Amino acid sequence: TVLTAQLAHQWGIASNVAGGTHHAHSEGGAGYTILNDLAVTANFITDENLNGGTVEGIDKVLVIDLDVHQGDGTAKFGDLGNSRLSTLSIHCASNYPTPKATSTFDVGLPDKIRDEEYMQILEESVEMAMREVEPDFVLYDAGVDVYEKDTLGR
């Protein structure tokens, strides 16, 4: 994910199909994830001393997390007292984790939401988060459990 962010900074866009481990927090792993690649990457790209100048000019990162489960670990990293990381988590309200962490923007959706309603909420939420945060960089976590017959996704 760090390499992907460096490539995105250089080329304008990049993709990493293995990332999105959004449940791990600073104290340890959770929800099948042992580290939080999104938080690590946000920290790396906003700290020019840490990244050795490979990424410059990034002060604010917005994570847009669309996994069906809340990105609780990433939200907790956003609570560490700096304004470098903001999170928008759009997730199924009744899914893991419970209790929920507090993201910068949380949108808990009902079970079995229809595509049209989801897309409207997504568009409005992303526009609002982009306007309020004014990020220099966006990390997008698509999630892996969006299939409508996925029993873990509801």
GROMACS .gro file of N, CA and C in nm:
model
  462
    1THR      N    1   0.083  -0.119   0.000
    1THR     CA    2   0.000   0.000   0.000
    1THR      C    3   0.087   0.125   0.000
    2VAL      N    4   0.199   0.120   0.072
    2VAL     CA    5   0.291   0.234   0.071
    2VAL      C    6   0.345   0.256  -0.070
    3LEU      N    7   0.390   0.150  -0.135
    3LEU     CA    8   0.439   0.162  -0.273
    3LEU      C    9   0.329   0.214  -0.365
    4THR      N   10   0.210   0.164  -0.348
    4THR     CA   11   0.097   0.208  -0.430
    4THR      C   12   0.073   0.358  -0.413
    5ALA      N   13   0.081   0.406  -0.289
    5ALA     CA   14   0.063   0.550  -0.265
    5ALA      C   15   0.175   0.631  -0.330
    6GLN      N   16   0.296   0.580  -0.324
    6GLN     CA   17   0.407   0.649  -0.391
    6GLN      C   18   0.383   0.655  -0.541
    7LEU      N   19   0.338   0.546  -0.599
    7LEU     CA   20   0.309   0.542  -0.742
    7LEU      C   21   0.193   0.634  -0.778
    8ALA      N   22   0.091   0.637  -0.694
    8ALA     CA   23  -0.023   0.726  -0.718
    8ALA      C   24   0.021   0.872  -0.711
    9HIS      N   25   0.109   0.902  -0.618
    9HIS     CA   26   0.160   1.038  -0.608
    9HIS      C   27   0.237   1.075  -0.735
   10GLN      N   28   0.312   0.981  -0.788
   10GLN     CA   29   0.390   1.007  -0.909
   10GLN      C   30   0.305   1.012  -1.034
   11TRP      N   31   0.210   0.918  -1.048
   11TRP     CA   32   0.136   0.901  -1.173
   11TRP      C   33  -0.010   0.948  -1.168
   12GLY      N   34  -0.060   0.981  -1.049
   12GLY     CA   35  -0.197   1.030  -1.038
   12GLY      C   36  -0.298   0.925  -0.994
   13ILE      N   37  -0.267   0.798  -1.013
   13ILE     CA   38  -0.355   0.690  -0.970
   13ILE      C   39  -0.276   0.560  -0.965
   14ALA      N   40  -0.312   0.473  -0.873
   14ALA     CA   41  -0.252   0.340  -0.863
   14ALA      C   42  -0.347   0.252  -0.785
   15SER      N   43  -0.330   0.121  -0.797
   15SER     CA   44  -0.420   0.027  -0.732
   15SER      C   45  -0.342  -0.084  -0.663
   16ASN      N   46  -0.392  -0.124  -0.548
   16ASN     CA   47  -0.336  -0.234  -0.472
   16ASN      C   48  -0.451  -0.326  -0.432
   17VAL      N   49  -0.457  -0.443  -0.489
   17VAL     CA   50  -0.570  -0.533  -0.460
   17VAL      C   51  -0.553  -0.609  -0.329
   18ALA      N   52  -0.438  -0.596  -0.264
   18ALA     CA   53  -0.415  -0.669  -0.139
   18ALA      C   54  -0.434  -0.583  -0.015
   19GLY      N   55  -0.460  -0.454  -0.030
   19GLY     CA   56  -0.469  -0.365   0.085
   19GLY      C   57  -0.607  -0.359   0.147
   20GLY      N   58  -0.624  -0.267   0.240
   20GLY     CA   59  -0.753  -0.245   0.304
   20GLY      C   60  -0.769  -0.316   0.436
   21THR      N   61  -0.661  -0.336   0.507
   21THR     CA   62  -0.669  -0.404   0.638
   21THR      C   63  -0.705  -0.301   0.744
   22HIS      N   64  -0.831  -0.267   0.748
   22HIS     CA   65  -0.879  -0.151   0.822
   22HIS      C   66  -0.926  -0.178   0.965
   23HIS      N   67  -0.914  -0.300   1.014
   23HIS     CA   68  -0.958  -0.328   1.152
   23HIS      C   69  -0.846  -0.318   1.254
   24ALA      N   70  -0.722  -0.342   1.213
   24ALA     CA   71  -0.610  -0.335   1.308
   24ALA      C   72  -0.594  -0.193   1.360
   25HIS      N   73  -0.555  -0.182   1.486
   25HIS     CA   74  -0.535  -0.051   1.548
   25HIS      C   75  -0.395  -0.046   1.608
   26SER      N   76  -0.361   0.064   1.671
   26SER     CA   77  -0.223   0.082   1.718
   26SER      C   78  -0.183  -0.016   1.827
   27GLU      N   79  -0.280  -0.073   1.898
   27GLU     CA   80  -0.248  -0.169   2.005
   27GLU      C   81  -0.238  -0.312   1.954
   28GLY      N   82  -0.285  -0.340   1.833
   28GLY     CA   83  -0.276  -0.477   1.782
   28GLY      C   84  -0.377  -0.505   1.673
   29GLY      N   85  -0.376  -0.629   1.629
   29GLY     CA   86  -0.464  -0.672   1.521
   29GLY      C   87  -0.607  -0.691   1.567
   30ALA      N   88  -0.696  -0.697   1.469
   30ALA     CA   89  -0.838  -0.721   1.495
   30ALA      C   90  -0.904  -0.759   1.363
   31GLY      N   91  -1.015  -0.828   1.371
   31GLY     CA   92  -1.095  -0.857   1.253
   31GLY      C   93  -1.016  -0.916   1.137
   32TYR      N   94  -0.933  -1.014   1.163
   32TYR     CA   95  -0.852  -1.083   1.062
   32TYR      C   96  -0.741  -0.997   1.004
   33THR      N   97  -0.709  -0.885   1.065
   33THR     CA   98  -0.600  -0.802   1.013
   33THR      C   99  -0.495  -0.782   1.122
   34ILE      N  100  -0.367  -0.791   1.083
   34ILE     CA  101  -0.260  -0.780   1.182
   34ILE      C  102  -0.196  -0.641   1.185
   35LEU      N  103  -0.213  -0.565   1.078
   35LEU     CA  104  -0.166  -0.427   1.076
   35LEU      C  105  -0.258  -0.347   0.987
   36ASN      N  106  -0.257  -0.217   1.007
   36ASN     CA  107  -0.347  -0.130   0.932
   36ASN      C  108  -0.268  -0.060   0.823
   37ASP      N  109  -0.271  -0.117   0.704
   37ASP     CA  110  -0.193  -0.061   0.593
   37ASP      C  111  -0.238   0.080   0.555
   38LEU      N  112  -0.362   0.112   0.574
   38LEU     CA  113  -0.412   0.245   0.540
   38LEU      C  114  -0.354   0.351   0.634
   39ALA      N  115  -0.353   0.323   0.763
   39ALA     CA  116  -0.297   0.417   0.860
   39ALA      C  117  -0.146   0.428   0.845
   40VAL      N  118  -0.079   0.315   0.824
   40VAL     CA  119   0.066   0.317   0.803
   40VAL      C  120   0.099   0.402   0.681
   41THR      N  121   0.024   0.383   0.574
   41THR     CA  122   0.049   0.458   0.450
   41THR      C  123   0.022   0.606   0.469
   42ALA      N  124  -0.088   0.641   0.535
   42ALA     CA  125  -0.118   0.782   0.560
   42ALA      C  126  -0.006   0.847   0.640
   43ASN      N  127   0.043   0.778   0.740
   43ASN     CA  128   0.153   0.830   0.820
   43ASN      C  129   0.279   0.848   0.734
   44PHE      N  130   0.308   0.749   0.652
   44PHE     CA  131   0.428   0.751   0.568
   44PHE      C  132   0.425   0.867   0.469
   45ILE      N  133   0.314   0.885   0.400
   45ILE     CA  134   0.312   0.986   0.294
   45ILE      C  135   0.299   1.129   0.347
   46THR      N  136   0.260   1.146   0.473
   46THR     CA  137   0.250   1.280   0.530
   46THR      C  138   0.374   1.320   0.609
   47ASP      N  139   0.470   1.232   0.621
   47ASP     CA  140   0.591   1.260   0.697
   47ASP      C  141   0.713   1.249   0.605
   48GLU      N  142   0.759   1.364   0.555
   48GLU     CA  143   0.870   1.364   0.459
   48GLU      C  144   0.999   1.313   0.519
   49ASN      N  145   1.017   1.325   0.651
   49ASN     CA  146   1.135   1.266   0.715
   49ASN      C  147   1.127   1.114   0.710
   50LEU      N  148   1.009   1.062   0.734
   50LEU     CA  149   0.989   0.917   0.731
   50LEU      C  150   1.000   0.862   0.590
   51ASN      N  151   0.943   0.931   0.493
   51ASN     CA  152   0.944   0.878   0.356
   51ASN      C  153   1.066   0.920   0.276
   52GLY      N  154   1.158   0.991   0.340
   52GLY     CA  155   1.282   1.027   0.273
   52GLY      C  156   1.264   1.121   0.155
   53GLY      N  157   1.155   1.196   0.156
   53GLY     CA  158   1.130   1.290   0.047
   53GLY      C  159   1.075   1.226  -0.079
   54THR      N  160   1.037   1.098  -0.071
   54THR     CA  161   0.981   1.032  -0.190
   54THR      C  162   0.839   1.079  -0.219
   55VAL      N  163   0.773   1.132  -0.117
   55VAL     CA  164   0.639   1.190  -0.132
   55VAL      C  165   0.643   1.324  -0.062
   56GLU      N  166   0.615   1.431  -0.136
   56GLU     CA  167   0.622   1.565  -0.079
   56GLU      C  168   0.488   1.637  -0.096
   57GLY      N  169   0.460   1.726  -0.002
   57GLY     CA  170   0.343   1.813  -0.015
   57GLY      C  171   0.212   1.751   0.028
   58ILE      N  172   0.216   1.639   0.098
   58ILE     CA  173   0.092   1.575   0.145
   58ILE      C  174   0.078   1.603   0.294
   59ASP      N  175  -0.020   1.683   0.330
   59ASP     CA  176  -0.045   1.714   0.471
   59ASP      C  177  -0.170   1.644   0.525
   60LYS      N  178  -0.270   1.625   0.440
   60LYS     CA  179  -0.397   1.567   0.484
   60LYS      C  180  -0.437   1.452   0.392
   61VAL      N  181  -0.469   1.338   0.455
   61VAL     CA  182  -0.513   1.219   0.383
   61VAL      C  183  -0.656   1.187   0.425
   62LEU      N  184  -0.740   1.159   0.328
   62LEU     CA  185  -0.876   1.111   0.354
   62LEU      C  186  -0.882   0.966   0.311
   63VAL      N  187  -0.922   0.879   0.403
   63VAL     CA  188  -0.950   0.740   0.369
   63VAL      C  189  -1.100   0.728   0.345
   64ILE      N  190  -1.136   0.685   0.225
   64ILE     CA  191  -1.275   0.657   0.192
   64ILE      C  192  -1.288   0.506   0.197
   65ASP      N  193  -1.358   0.458   0.298
   65ASP     CA  194  -1.367   0.316   0.328
   65ASP      C  195  -1.509   0.267   0.301
   66LEU      N  196  -1.523   0.185   0.197
   66LEU     CA  197  -1.657   0.137   0.158
   66LEU      C  198  -1.677  -0.011   0.185
   67ASP      N  199  -1.594  -0.068   0.269
   67ASP     CA  200  -1.615  -0.207   0.309
   67ASP      C  201  -1.746  -0.217   0.386
   68VAL      N  202  -1.811  -0.331   0.381
   68VAL     CA  203  -1.939  -0.347   0.449
   68VAL      C  204  -1.924  -0.340   0.602
   69HIS      N  205  -1.801  -0.361   0.651
   69HIS     CA  206  -1.772  -0.347   0.793
   69HIS      C  207  -1.703  -0.213   0.818
   70GLN      N  208  -1.734  -0.149   0.929
   70GLN     CA  209  -1.672  -0.020   0.958
   70GLN      C  210  -1.520  -0.034   0.968
   71GLY      N  211  -1.449   0.067   0.919
   71GLY     CA  212  -1.303   0.073   0.931
   71GLY      C  213  -1.264   0.125   1.068
   72ASP      N  214  -1.293   0.046   1.170
   72ASP     CA  215  -1.274   0.089   1.308
   72ASP      C  216  -1.129   0.116   1.344
   73GLY      N  217  -1.038   0.033   1.295
   73GLY     CA  218  -0.897   0.055   1.325
   73GLY      C  219  -0.844   0.183   1.265
   74THR      N  220  -0.880   0.208   1.140
   74THR     CA  221  -0.838   0.332   1.074
   74THR      C  222  -0.896   0.452   1.147
   75ALA      N  223  -1.021   0.443   1.189
   75ALA     CA  224  -1.084   0.551   1.265
   75ALA      C  225  -1.007   0.580   1.392
   76LYS      N  226  -0.961   0.476   1.461
   76LYS     CA  227  -0.886   0.496   1.586
   76LYS      C  228  -0.752   0.564   1.559
   77PHE      N  229  -0.688   0.535   1.446
   77PHE     CA  230  -0.565   0.605   1.412
   77PHE      C  231  -0.593   0.753   1.386
   78GLY      N  232  -0.710   0.783   1.333
   78GLY     CA  233  -0.748   0.921   1.310
   78GLY      C  234  -0.769   0.999   1.439
   79ASP      N  235  -0.789   0.927   1.550
   79ASP     CA  236  -0.809   0.990   1.681
   79ASP      C  237  -0.680   1.017   1.756
   80LEU      N  238  -0.565   0.995   1.695
   80LEU     CA  239  -0.437   1.006   1.767
   80LEU      C  240  -0.389   1.150   1.786
   81GLY      N  241  -0.474   1.246   1.756
   81GLY     CA  242  -0.443   1.383   1.790
   81GLY      C  243  -0.378   1.466   1.680
   82ASN      N  244  -0.362   1.412   1.562
   82ASN     CA  245  -0.312   1.494   1.453
   82ASN      C  246  -0.421   1.506   1.348
   83SER      N  247  -0.409   1.604   1.265
   83SER     CA  248  -0.513   1.626   1.164
   83SER      C  249  -0.473   1.571   1.029
   84ARG      N  250  -0.375   1.480   1.027
   84ARG     CA  251  -0.326   1.427   0.900
   84ARG      C  252  -0.419   1.323   0.840
   85LEU      N  253  -0.492   1.249   0.923
   85LEU     CA  254  -0.576   1.139   0.875
   85LEU      C  255  -0.722   1.163   0.910
   86SER      N  256  -0.806   1.164   0.808
   86SER     CA  257  -0.951   1.171   0.827
   86SER      C  258  -1.011   1.047   0.761
   87THR      N  259  -1.125   1.003   0.813
   87THR     CA  260  -1.186   0.881   0.760
   87THR      C  261  -1.334   0.901   0.731
   88LEU      N  262  -1.375   0.850   0.617
   88LEU     CA  263  -1.516   0.837   0.582
   88LEU      C  264  -1.543   0.688   0.571
   89SER      N  265  -1.625   0.635   0.660
   89SER     CA  266  -1.659   0.493   0.658
   89SER      C  267  -1.807   0.478   0.629
   90ILE      N  268  -1.839   0.415   0.517
   90ILE     CA  269  -1.977   0.384   0.482
   90ILE      C  270  -1.989   0.233   0.493
   91HIS      N  271  -2.072   0.187   0.585
   91HIS     CA  272  -2.075   0.045   0.622
   91HIS      C  273  -2.215   0.005   0.667
   92CYS      N  274  -2.235  -0.124   0.677
   92CYS     CA  275  -2.361  -0.177   0.731
   92CYS      C  276  -2.361  -0.156   0.882
   93ALA      N  277  -2.460  -0.083   0.932
   93ALA     CA  278  -2.465  -0.047   1.073
   93ALA      C  279  -2.474  -0.168   1.166
   94SER      N  280  -2.535  -0.277   1.121
   94SER     CA  281  -2.556  -0.391   1.209
   94SER      C  282  -2.441  -0.492   1.206
   95ASN      N  283  -2.339  -0.468   1.125
   95ASN     CA  284  -2.226  -0.560   1.112
   95ASN      C  285  -2.117  -0.531   1.215
   96TYR      N  286  -2.021  -0.624   1.220
   96TYR     CA  287  -1.897  -0.607   1.296
   96TYR      C  288  -1.833  -0.476   1.254
   97PRO      N  289  -1.771  -0.405   1.344
   97PRO     CA  290  -1.751  -0.432   1.486
   97PRO      C  291  -1.862  -0.369   1.571
   98THR      N  292  -1.873  -0.419   1.691
   98THR     CA  293  -1.958  -0.357   1.791
   98THR      C  294  -1.878  -0.354   1.921
   99PRO      N  295  -1.871  -0.242   1.986
   99PRO     CA  296  -1.925  -0.114   1.941
   99PRO      C  297  -1.841  -0.056   1.827
  100LYS      N  298  -1.897   0.041   1.760
  100LYS     CA  299  -1.827   0.108   1.651
  100LYS      C  300  -1.728   0.210   1.706
  101ALA      N  301  -1.620   0.231   1.635
  101ALA     CA  302  -1.528   0.342   1.664
  101ALA      C  303  -1.590   0.469   1.606
  102THR      N  304  -1.528   0.582   1.632
  102THR     CA  305  -1.577   0.707   1.579
  102THR      C  306  -1.486   0.752   1.466
  103SER      N  307  -1.535   0.742   1.343
  103SER     CA  308  -1.464   0.792   1.227
  103SER      C  309  -1.488   0.942   1.217
  104THR      N  310  -1.412   1.009   1.132
  104THR     CA  311  -1.439   1.150   1.107
  104THR      C  312  -1.581   1.164   1.054
  105PHE      N  313  -1.616   1.075   0.960
  105PHE     CA  314  -1.752   1.069   0.905
  105PHE      C  315  -1.794   0.923   0.904
  106ASP      N  316  -1.902   0.890   0.974
  106ASP     CA  317  -1.957   0.755   0.976
  106ASP      C  318  -2.094   0.754   0.913
  107VAL      N  319  -2.114   0.661   0.822
  107VAL     CA  320  -2.246   0.644   0.761
  107VAL      C  321  -2.283   0.497   0.777
  108GLY      N  322  -2.368   0.471   0.874
  108GLY     CA  323  -2.416   0.335   0.898
  108GLY      C  324  -2.540   0.310   0.815
  109LEU      N  325  -2.533   0.207   0.731
  109LEU     CA  326  -2.643   0.176   0.639
  109LEU      C  327  -2.726   0.059   0.691
  110PRO      N  328  -2.853   0.053   0.652
  110PRO     CA  329  -2.937  -0.061   0.692
  110PRO      C  330  -2.902  -0.185   0.611
  111ASP      N  331  -2.936  -0.301   0.664
  111ASP     CA  332  -2.920  -0.426   0.591
  111ASP      C  333  -2.998  -0.419   0.460
  112LYS      N  334  -2.946  -0.482   0.358
  112LYS     CA  335  -3.013  -0.500   0.228
  112LYS      C  336  -3.048  -0.368   0.159
  113ILE      N  337  -2.965  -0.268   0.175
  113ILE     CA  338  -2.988  -0.141   0.106
  113ILE      C  339  -2.980  -0.164  -0.045
  114ARG      N  340  -3.060  -0.095  -0.120
  114ARG     CA  341  -3.063  -0.110  -0.265
  114ARG      C  342  -2.958  -0.022  -0.331
  115ASP      N  343  -2.917  -0.058  -0.449
  115ASP     CA  344  -2.809   0.011  -0.519
  115ASP      C  345  -2.834   0.160  -0.537
  116GLU      N  346  -2.954   0.198  -0.576
  116GLU     CA  347  -2.984   0.338  -0.604
  116GLU      C  348  -2.966   0.423  -0.479
  117GLU      N  349  -3.020   0.375  -0.368
  117GLU     CA  350  -3.008   0.449  -0.242
  117GLU      C  351  -2.861   0.455  -0.197
  118TYR      N  352  -2.791   0.342  -0.209
  118TYR     CA  353  -2.649   0.337  -0.173
  118TYR      C  354  -2.570   0.439  -0.254
  119MET      N  355  -2.591   0.443  -0.384
  119MET     CA  356  -2.516   0.533  -0.471
  119MET      C  357  -2.543   0.680  -0.438
  120GLN      N  358  -2.666   0.711  -0.402
  120GLN     CA  359  -2.699   0.849  -0.364
  120GLN      C  360  -2.626   0.887  -0.234
  121ILE      N  361  -2.630   0.798  -0.137
  121ILE     CA  362  -2.561   0.823  -0.009
  121ILE      C  363  -2.411   0.834  -0.031
  122LEU      N  364  -2.357   0.746  -0.115
  122LEU     CA  365  -2.214   0.748  -0.146
  122LEU      C  366  -2.174   0.883  -0.207
  123GLU      N  367  -2.246   0.926  -0.309
  123GLU     CA  368  -2.212   1.051  -0.376
  123GLU      C  369  -2.218   1.170  -0.280
  124GLU      N  370  -2.325   1.178  -0.202
  124GLU     CA  371  -2.339   1.289  -0.108
  124GLU      C  372  -2.231   1.286   0.000
  125SER      N  373  -2.199   1.167   0.049
  125SER     CA  374  -2.101   1.154   0.157
  125SER      C  375  -1.960   1.187   0.110
  126VAL      N  376  -1.924   1.139  -0.007
  126VAL     CA  377  -1.790   1.167  -0.060
  126VAL      C  378  -1.775   1.317  -0.090
  127GLU      N  379  -1.876   1.376  -0.150
  127GLU     CA  380  -1.870   1.521  -0.178
  127GLU      C  381  -1.854   1.600  -0.049
  128MET      N  382  -1.929   1.564   0.055
  128MET     CA  383  -1.922   1.634   0.184
  128MET      C  384  -1.784   1.616   0.247
  129ALA      N  385  -1.732   1.494   0.250
  129ALA     CA  386  -1.602   1.469   0.310
  129ALA      C  387  -1.490   1.541   0.236
  130MET      N  388  -1.495   1.538   0.104
  130MET     CA  389  -1.394   1.607   0.024
  130MET      C  390  -1.398   1.759   0.049
  131ARG      N  391  -1.518   1.812   0.058
  131ARG     CA  392  -1.534   1.956   0.081
  131ARG      C  393  -1.484   1.995   0.221
  132GLU      N  394  -1.518   1.917   0.321
  132GLU     CA  395  -1.483   1.952   0.459
  132GLU      C  396  -1.336   1.926   0.491
  133VAL      N  397  -1.280   1.817   0.441
  133VAL     CA  398  -1.141   1.782   0.472
  133VAL      C  399  -1.042   1.853   0.380
  134GLU      N  400  -1.080   1.870   0.254
  134GLU     CA  401  -0.989   1.923   0.153
  134GLU      C  402  -0.857   1.846   0.154
  135PRO      N  403  -0.864   1.715   0.130
  135PRO     CA  404  -0.743   1.633   0.140
  135PRO      C  405  -0.644   1.658   0.027
  136ASP      N  406  -0.519   1.633   0.057
  136ASP     CA  407  -0.415   1.636  -0.045
  136ASP      C  408  -0.403   1.501  -0.114
  137PHE      N  409  -0.457   1.397  -0.050
  137PHE     CA  410  -0.443   1.261  -0.101
  137PHE      C  411  -0.560   1.179  -0.050
  138VAL      N  412  -0.611   1.089  -0.132
  138VAL     CA  413  -0.722   1.002  -0.093
  138VAL      C  414  -0.678   0.856  -0.107
  139LEU      N  415  -0.701   0.779  -0.001
  139LEU     CA  416  -0.685   0.634  -0.006
  139LEU      C  417  -0.825   0.574  -0.008
  140TYR      N  418  -0.852   0.488  -0.103
  140TYR     CA  419  -0.985   0.430  -0.121
  140TYR      C  420  -0.978   0.281  -0.088
  141ASP      N  421  -1.059   0.239   0.008
  141ASP     CA  422  -1.071   0.098   0.045
  141ASP      C  423  -1.206   0.049  -0.006
  142ALA      N  424  -1.201  -0.029  -0.115
  142ALA     CA  425  -1.325  -0.077  -0.178
  142ALA      C  426  -1.394  -0.186  -0.096
  143GLY      N  427  -1.321  -0.253  -0.011
  143GLY     CA  428  -1.378  -0.366   0.062
  143GLY      C  429  -1.382  -0.490  -0.026
  144VAL      N  430  -1.403  -0.603   0.036
  144VAL     CA  431  -1.403  -0.729  -0.038
  144VAL      C  432  -1.532  -0.808  -0.020
  145ASP      N  433  -1.628  -0.753   0.048
  145ASP     CA  434  -1.750  -0.829   0.077
  145ASP      C  435  -1.875  -0.752   0.035
  146VAL      N  436  -1.879  -0.719  -0.093
  146VAL     CA  437  -1.993  -0.643  -0.145
  146VAL      C  438  -2.092  -0.728  -0.225
  147TYR      N  439  -2.062  -0.855  -0.241
  147TYR     CA  440  -2.150  -0.944  -0.315
  147TYR      C  441  -2.283  -0.958  -0.239
  148GLU      N  442  -2.394  -0.940  -0.308
  148GLU     CA  443  -2.523  -0.936  -0.242
  148GLU      C  444  -2.562  -1.063  -0.169
  149LYS      N  445  -2.506  -1.178  -0.204
  149LYS     CA  446  -2.540  -1.304  -0.135
  149LYS      C  447  -2.437  -1.341  -0.028
  150ASP      N  448  -2.344  -1.251   0.000
  150ASP     CA  449  -2.246  -1.272   0.105
  150ASP      C  450  -2.316  -1.264   0.241
  151THR      N  451  -2.318  -1.374   0.314
  151THR     CA  452  -2.390  -1.376   0.442
  151THR      C  453  -2.321  -1.293   0.550
  152LEU      N  454  -2.191  -1.265   0.536
  152LEU     CA  455  -2.125  -1.178   0.632
  152LEU      C  456  -2.155  -1.032   0.603
  153GLY      N  457  -2.192  -1.000   0.481
  153GLY     CA  458  -2.214  -0.862   0.442
  153GLY      C  459  -2.353  -0.810   0.467
  154ARG      N  460  -2.452  -0.895   0.462
  154ARG     CA  461  -2.593  -0.857   0.477
  154ARG      C  462  -2.634  -0.753   0.377
   0.00000   0.00000   0.00000
